Short mmCIF file of C-alpha atoms in Angstrom, two decimals:
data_model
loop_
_atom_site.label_atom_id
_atom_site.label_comp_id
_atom_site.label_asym_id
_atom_site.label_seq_id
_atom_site.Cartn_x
_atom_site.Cartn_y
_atom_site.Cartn_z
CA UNK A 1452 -28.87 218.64 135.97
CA UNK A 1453 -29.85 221.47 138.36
CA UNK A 1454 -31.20 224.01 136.81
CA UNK A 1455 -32.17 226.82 139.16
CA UNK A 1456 -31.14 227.38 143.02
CA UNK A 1457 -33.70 228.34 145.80
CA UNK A 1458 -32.81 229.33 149.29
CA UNK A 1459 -33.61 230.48 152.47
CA UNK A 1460 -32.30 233.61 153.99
CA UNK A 1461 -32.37 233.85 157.83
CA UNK A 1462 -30.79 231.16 159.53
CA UNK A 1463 -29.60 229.75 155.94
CA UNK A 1464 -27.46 232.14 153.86
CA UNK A 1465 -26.87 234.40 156.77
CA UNK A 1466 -23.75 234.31 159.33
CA UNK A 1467 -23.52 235.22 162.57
CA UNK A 1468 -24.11 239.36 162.21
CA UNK A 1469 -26.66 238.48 159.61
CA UNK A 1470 -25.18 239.49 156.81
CA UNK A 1471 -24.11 237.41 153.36
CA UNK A 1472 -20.40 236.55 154.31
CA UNK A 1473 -17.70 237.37 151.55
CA UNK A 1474 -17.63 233.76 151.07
CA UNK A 1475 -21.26 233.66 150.23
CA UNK A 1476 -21.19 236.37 148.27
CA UNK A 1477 -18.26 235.44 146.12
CA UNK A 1478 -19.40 231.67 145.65
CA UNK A 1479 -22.74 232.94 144.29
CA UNK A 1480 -21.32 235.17 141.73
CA UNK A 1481 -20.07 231.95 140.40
CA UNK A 1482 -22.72 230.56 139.29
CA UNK A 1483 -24.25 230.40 135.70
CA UNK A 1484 -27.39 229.59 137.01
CA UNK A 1485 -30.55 231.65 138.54
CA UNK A 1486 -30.54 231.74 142.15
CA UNK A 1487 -33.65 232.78 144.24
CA UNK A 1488 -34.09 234.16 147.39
CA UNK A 1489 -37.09 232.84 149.46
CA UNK A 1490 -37.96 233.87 152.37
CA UNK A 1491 -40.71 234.91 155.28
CA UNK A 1492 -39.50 238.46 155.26
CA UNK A 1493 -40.57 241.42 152.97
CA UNK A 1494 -39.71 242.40 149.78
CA UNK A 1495 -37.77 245.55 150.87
CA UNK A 1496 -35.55 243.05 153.64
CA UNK A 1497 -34.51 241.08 150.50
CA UNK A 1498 -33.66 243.43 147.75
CA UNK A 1499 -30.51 244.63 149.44
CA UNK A 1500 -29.51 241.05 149.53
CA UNK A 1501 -30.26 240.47 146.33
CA UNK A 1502 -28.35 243.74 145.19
CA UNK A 1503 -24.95 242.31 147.38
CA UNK A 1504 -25.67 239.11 145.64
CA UNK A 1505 -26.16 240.59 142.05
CA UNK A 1506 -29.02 239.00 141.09
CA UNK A 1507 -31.46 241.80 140.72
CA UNK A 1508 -32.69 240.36 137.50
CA UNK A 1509 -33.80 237.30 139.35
CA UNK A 1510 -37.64 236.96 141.24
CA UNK A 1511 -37.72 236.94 144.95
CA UNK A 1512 -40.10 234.84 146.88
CA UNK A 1513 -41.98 237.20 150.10
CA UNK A 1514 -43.64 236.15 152.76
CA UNK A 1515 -43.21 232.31 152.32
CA UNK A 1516 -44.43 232.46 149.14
CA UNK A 1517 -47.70 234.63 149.61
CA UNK A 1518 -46.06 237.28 147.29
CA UNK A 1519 -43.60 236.23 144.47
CA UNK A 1520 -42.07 239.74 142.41
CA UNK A 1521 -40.28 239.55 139.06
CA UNK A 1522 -38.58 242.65 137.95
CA UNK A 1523 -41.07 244.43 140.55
CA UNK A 1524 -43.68 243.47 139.14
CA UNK A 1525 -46.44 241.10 141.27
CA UNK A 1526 -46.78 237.93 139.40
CA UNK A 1527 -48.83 236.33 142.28
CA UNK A 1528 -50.42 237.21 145.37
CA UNK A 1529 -51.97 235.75 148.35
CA UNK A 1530 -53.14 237.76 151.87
CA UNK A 1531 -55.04 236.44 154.71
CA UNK A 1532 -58.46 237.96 154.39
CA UNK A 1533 -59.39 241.36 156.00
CA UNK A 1534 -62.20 239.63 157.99
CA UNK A 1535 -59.61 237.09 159.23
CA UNK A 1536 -56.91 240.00 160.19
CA UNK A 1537 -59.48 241.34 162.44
CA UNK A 1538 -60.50 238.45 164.00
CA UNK A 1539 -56.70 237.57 164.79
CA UNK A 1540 -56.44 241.07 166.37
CA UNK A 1541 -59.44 240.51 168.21
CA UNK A 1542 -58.43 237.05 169.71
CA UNK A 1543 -55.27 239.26 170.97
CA UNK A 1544 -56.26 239.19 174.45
CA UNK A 1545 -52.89 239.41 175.82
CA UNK A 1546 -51.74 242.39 173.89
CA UNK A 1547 -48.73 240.70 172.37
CA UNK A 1548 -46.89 242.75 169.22
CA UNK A 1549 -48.68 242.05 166.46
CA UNK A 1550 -46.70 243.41 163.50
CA UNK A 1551 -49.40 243.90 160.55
CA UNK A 1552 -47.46 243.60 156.69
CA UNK A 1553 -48.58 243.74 153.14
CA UNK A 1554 -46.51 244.14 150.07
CA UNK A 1555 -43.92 246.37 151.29
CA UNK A 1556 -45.52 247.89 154.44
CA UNK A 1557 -44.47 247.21 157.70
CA UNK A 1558 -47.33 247.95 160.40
CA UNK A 1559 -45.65 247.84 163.86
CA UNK A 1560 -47.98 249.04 166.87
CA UNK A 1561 -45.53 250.42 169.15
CA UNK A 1562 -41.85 251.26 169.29
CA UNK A 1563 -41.08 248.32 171.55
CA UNK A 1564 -38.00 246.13 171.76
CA UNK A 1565 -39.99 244.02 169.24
CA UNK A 1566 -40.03 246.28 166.22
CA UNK A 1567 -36.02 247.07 167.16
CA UNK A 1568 -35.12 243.65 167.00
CA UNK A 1569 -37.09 243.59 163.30
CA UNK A 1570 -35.62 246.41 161.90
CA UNK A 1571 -31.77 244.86 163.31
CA UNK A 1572 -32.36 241.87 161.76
CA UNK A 1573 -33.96 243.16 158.47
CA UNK A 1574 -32.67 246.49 157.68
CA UNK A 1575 -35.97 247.92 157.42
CA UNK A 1576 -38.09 249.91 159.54
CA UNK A 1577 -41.83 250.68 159.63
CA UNK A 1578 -44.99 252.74 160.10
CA UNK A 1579 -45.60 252.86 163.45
CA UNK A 1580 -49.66 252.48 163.55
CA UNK A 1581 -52.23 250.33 165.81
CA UNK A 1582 -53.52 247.60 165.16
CA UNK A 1583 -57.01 249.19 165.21
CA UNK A 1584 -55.88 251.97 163.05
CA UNK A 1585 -54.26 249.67 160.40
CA UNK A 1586 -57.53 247.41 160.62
CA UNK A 1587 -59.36 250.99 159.83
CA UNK A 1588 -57.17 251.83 156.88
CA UNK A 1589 -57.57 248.45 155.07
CA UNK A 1590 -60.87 248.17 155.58
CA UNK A 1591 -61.65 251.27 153.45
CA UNK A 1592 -58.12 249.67 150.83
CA UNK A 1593 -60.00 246.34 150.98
CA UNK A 1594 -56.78 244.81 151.65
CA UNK A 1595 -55.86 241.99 153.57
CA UNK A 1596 -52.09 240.49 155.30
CA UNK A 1597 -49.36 238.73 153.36
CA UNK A 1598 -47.91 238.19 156.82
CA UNK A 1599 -48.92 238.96 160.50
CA UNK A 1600 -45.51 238.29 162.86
CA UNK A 1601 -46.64 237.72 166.77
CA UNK A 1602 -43.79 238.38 169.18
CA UNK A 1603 -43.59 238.22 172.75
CA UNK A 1604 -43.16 236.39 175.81
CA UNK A 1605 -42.88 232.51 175.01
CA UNK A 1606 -45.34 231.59 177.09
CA UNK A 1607 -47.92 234.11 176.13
CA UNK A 1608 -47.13 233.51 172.77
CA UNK A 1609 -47.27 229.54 172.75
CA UNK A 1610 -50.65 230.36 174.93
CA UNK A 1611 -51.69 232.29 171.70
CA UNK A 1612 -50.15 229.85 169.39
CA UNK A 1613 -52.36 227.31 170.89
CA UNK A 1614 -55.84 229.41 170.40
CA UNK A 1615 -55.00 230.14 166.62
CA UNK A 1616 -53.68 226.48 166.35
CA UNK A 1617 -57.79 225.68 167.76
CA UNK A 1618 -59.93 227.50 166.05
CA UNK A 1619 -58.46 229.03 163.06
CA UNK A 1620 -55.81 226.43 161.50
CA UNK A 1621 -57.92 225.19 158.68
CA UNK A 1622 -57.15 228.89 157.40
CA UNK A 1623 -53.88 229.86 158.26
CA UNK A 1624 -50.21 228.17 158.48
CA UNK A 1625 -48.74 228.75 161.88
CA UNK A 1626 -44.63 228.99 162.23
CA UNK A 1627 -43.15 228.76 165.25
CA UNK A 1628 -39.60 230.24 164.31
CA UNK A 1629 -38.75 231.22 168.12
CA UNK A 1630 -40.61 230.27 171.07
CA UNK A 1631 -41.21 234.03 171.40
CA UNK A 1632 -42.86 234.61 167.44
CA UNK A 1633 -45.45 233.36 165.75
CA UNK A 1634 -45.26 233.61 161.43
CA UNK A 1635 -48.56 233.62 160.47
CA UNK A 1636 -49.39 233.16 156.97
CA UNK A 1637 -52.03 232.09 154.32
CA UNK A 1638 -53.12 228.31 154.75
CA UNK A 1639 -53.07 227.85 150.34
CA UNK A 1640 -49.39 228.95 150.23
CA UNK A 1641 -46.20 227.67 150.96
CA UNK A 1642 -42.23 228.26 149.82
CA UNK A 1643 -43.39 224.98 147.45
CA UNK A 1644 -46.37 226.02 146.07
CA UNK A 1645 -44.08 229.65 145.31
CA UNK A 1646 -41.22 227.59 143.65
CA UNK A 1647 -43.85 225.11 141.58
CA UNK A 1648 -45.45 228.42 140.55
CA UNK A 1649 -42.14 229.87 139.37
CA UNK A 1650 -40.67 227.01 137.74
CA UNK A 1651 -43.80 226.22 135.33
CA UNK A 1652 -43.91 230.10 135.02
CA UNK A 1653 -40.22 231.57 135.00
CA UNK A 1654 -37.90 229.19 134.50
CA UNK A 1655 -39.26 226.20 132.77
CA UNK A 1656 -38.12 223.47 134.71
CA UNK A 1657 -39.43 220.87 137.12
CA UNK A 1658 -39.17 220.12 140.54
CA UNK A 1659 -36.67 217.53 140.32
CA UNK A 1660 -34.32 220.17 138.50
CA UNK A 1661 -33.91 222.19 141.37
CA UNK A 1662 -31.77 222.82 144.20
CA UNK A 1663 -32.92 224.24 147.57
CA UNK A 1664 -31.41 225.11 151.24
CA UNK A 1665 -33.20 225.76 154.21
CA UNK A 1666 -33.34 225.46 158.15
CA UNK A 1667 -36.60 225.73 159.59
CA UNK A 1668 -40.23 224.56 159.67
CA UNK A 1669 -41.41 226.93 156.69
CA UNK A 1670 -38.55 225.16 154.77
CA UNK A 1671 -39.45 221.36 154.93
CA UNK A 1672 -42.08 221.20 151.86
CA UNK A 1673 -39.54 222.67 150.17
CA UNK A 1674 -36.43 220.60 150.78
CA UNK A 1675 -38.87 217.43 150.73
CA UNK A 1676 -40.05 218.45 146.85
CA UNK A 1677 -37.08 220.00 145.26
CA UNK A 1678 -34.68 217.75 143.73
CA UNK A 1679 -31.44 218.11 146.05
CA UNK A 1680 -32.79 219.63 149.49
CA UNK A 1681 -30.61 220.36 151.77
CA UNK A 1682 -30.33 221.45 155.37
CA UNK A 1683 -28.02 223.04 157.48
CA UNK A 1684 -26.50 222.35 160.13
CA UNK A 1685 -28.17 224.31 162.04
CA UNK A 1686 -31.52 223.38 160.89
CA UNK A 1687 -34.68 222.10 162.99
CA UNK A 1688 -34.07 218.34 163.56
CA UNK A 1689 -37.43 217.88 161.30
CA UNK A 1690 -35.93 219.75 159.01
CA UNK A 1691 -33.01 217.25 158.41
CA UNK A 1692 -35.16 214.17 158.52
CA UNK A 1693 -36.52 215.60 155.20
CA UNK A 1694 -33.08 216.79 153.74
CA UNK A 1695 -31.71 214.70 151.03
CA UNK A 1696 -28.19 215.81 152.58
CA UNK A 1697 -27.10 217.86 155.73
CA UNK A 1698 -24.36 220.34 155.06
CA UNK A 1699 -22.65 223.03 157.44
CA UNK A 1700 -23.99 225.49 159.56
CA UNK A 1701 -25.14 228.81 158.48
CA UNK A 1702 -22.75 230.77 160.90
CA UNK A 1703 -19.78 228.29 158.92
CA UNK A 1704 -20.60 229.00 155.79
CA UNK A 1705 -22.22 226.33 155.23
CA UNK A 1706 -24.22 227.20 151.86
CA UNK A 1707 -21.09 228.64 150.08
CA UNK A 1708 -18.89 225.44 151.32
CA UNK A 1709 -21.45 223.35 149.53
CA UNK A 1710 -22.28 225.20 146.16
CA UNK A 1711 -18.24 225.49 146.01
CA UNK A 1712 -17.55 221.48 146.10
CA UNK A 1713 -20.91 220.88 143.86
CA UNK A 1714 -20.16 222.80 141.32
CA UNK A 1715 -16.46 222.97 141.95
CA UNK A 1716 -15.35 226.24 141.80
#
């Protein structure tokens, strides 16, 4: 009965060097059915994926669902507001990386071992720009953030978590993926509302119909509306409690194990 396949990238689909494993790769290709990639990172840290994978054709999911593409093209987007941007930056006391994105810019302020371990881990790299001066440029765009990604030391960070989580939560979602980064996204979106959104609007199919794999916070919705959600192994312990089924870790192939015995390949 499933009709389309959802999943998470990092910490999910990924092994150990973060990269699809041959397994991965091969079980995928299998499948006569759509699979979509969903994901906090950008459009242009998915694509390649999606190219290894060979499902071009298919719509990828950005930024936790505050940007879904199809073919390229934008079928829905969501930013924090510029007036909120700033007043993140502002409440920056401690100076911690704030890496700025929307659509497919990357806004890093500094060349620190921040933005290296970004552009390792995502195959991208970006503009290198202050804050200020990125807060300058979309003022006069009239543009806002699909994503702002705080990294830095865990304390600072949780400190800054912690002010955010006070006085600006009603607004924005909050993840906690490491102790050292904060995700911070749009409060009206989610990776559900993204894959409600694309399977009234793409597919034609209902929740129920679908099959999704995850890990972390940003995932639970997700696993906890689709019809078969499942966690890895390696997933938060939250994110299991919501699971319909815990399979194998990421680094073990755990995704490919699965869809292989499923679907029986």
């Amino acid at each position: 009965m499933i009709k389309l396949i959802c999943s998470d990238i990092d910490g999910t689909l990924l092994n150990a060097e973060r990269e699809l494993s041959a397994l991965t790769v091969s079980e995928i290709n299998k499948l006569d059915l759509p699979v979509v990639l969903i994901s906090s990172r950008m459009p242009s840290a998915m694509r390649h994926l999606q190219n290894q994978l060979s499902i071009e054709d298919q719509p990828i999911v950005a930024y936790n669902g505050g940007l879904i593409l199809a073919q390229d093209k934008i079928k829905q987007s969501t930013t924090i507001p510029f007036e909120l941007v700033s007043e993140i930056c502002r409440l920056n006391a401690n100076n911690l990386h704030l890496s700025l994105y929307n659509n497919d810019d990357w806004f890093a302020p500094e060349d620190d071992r921040w933005t290296h371990r970004e552009m390792h881990n995502t195959k991208v790299s970006p503009v290198l720009k202050s804050n200020i001066e990125v807060l300058n440029l979309w003022r006069e765009q009239g543009v806002g953030a699909h994503k702002i990604m705080c990294m830095g030391d865990s304390n600072l960070v949780k400190s800054f978590y912690n002010l955010l989580n006070e006085q600006l939560s009603s607004e924005l979602h909050l993840y906690r993926s490491k102790d050292t980064y904060i995700e911070i996204a749009p409060k009206k979106i989610s990776k559900r509302s993204a894959i409600e959104f694309l399977a009234e609007q793409e597919f034609d199919t209902k929740l129920p119909k679908i099959m999704s794999f995850g890990d972390n916070y940003n995932d639970i919705e997700m696993l906890r509306s689709c019809g078969l959600g499942l966690a890895v192994g390696n997933a938060k312990p939250e994110v299991k409690q919501v699971a319909n089924q815990i399979i194998g870790n990421a680094k073990e192939d755990g995704v490919a194990k699965f869809l292989s015995h499923y679907f029986k390949h």
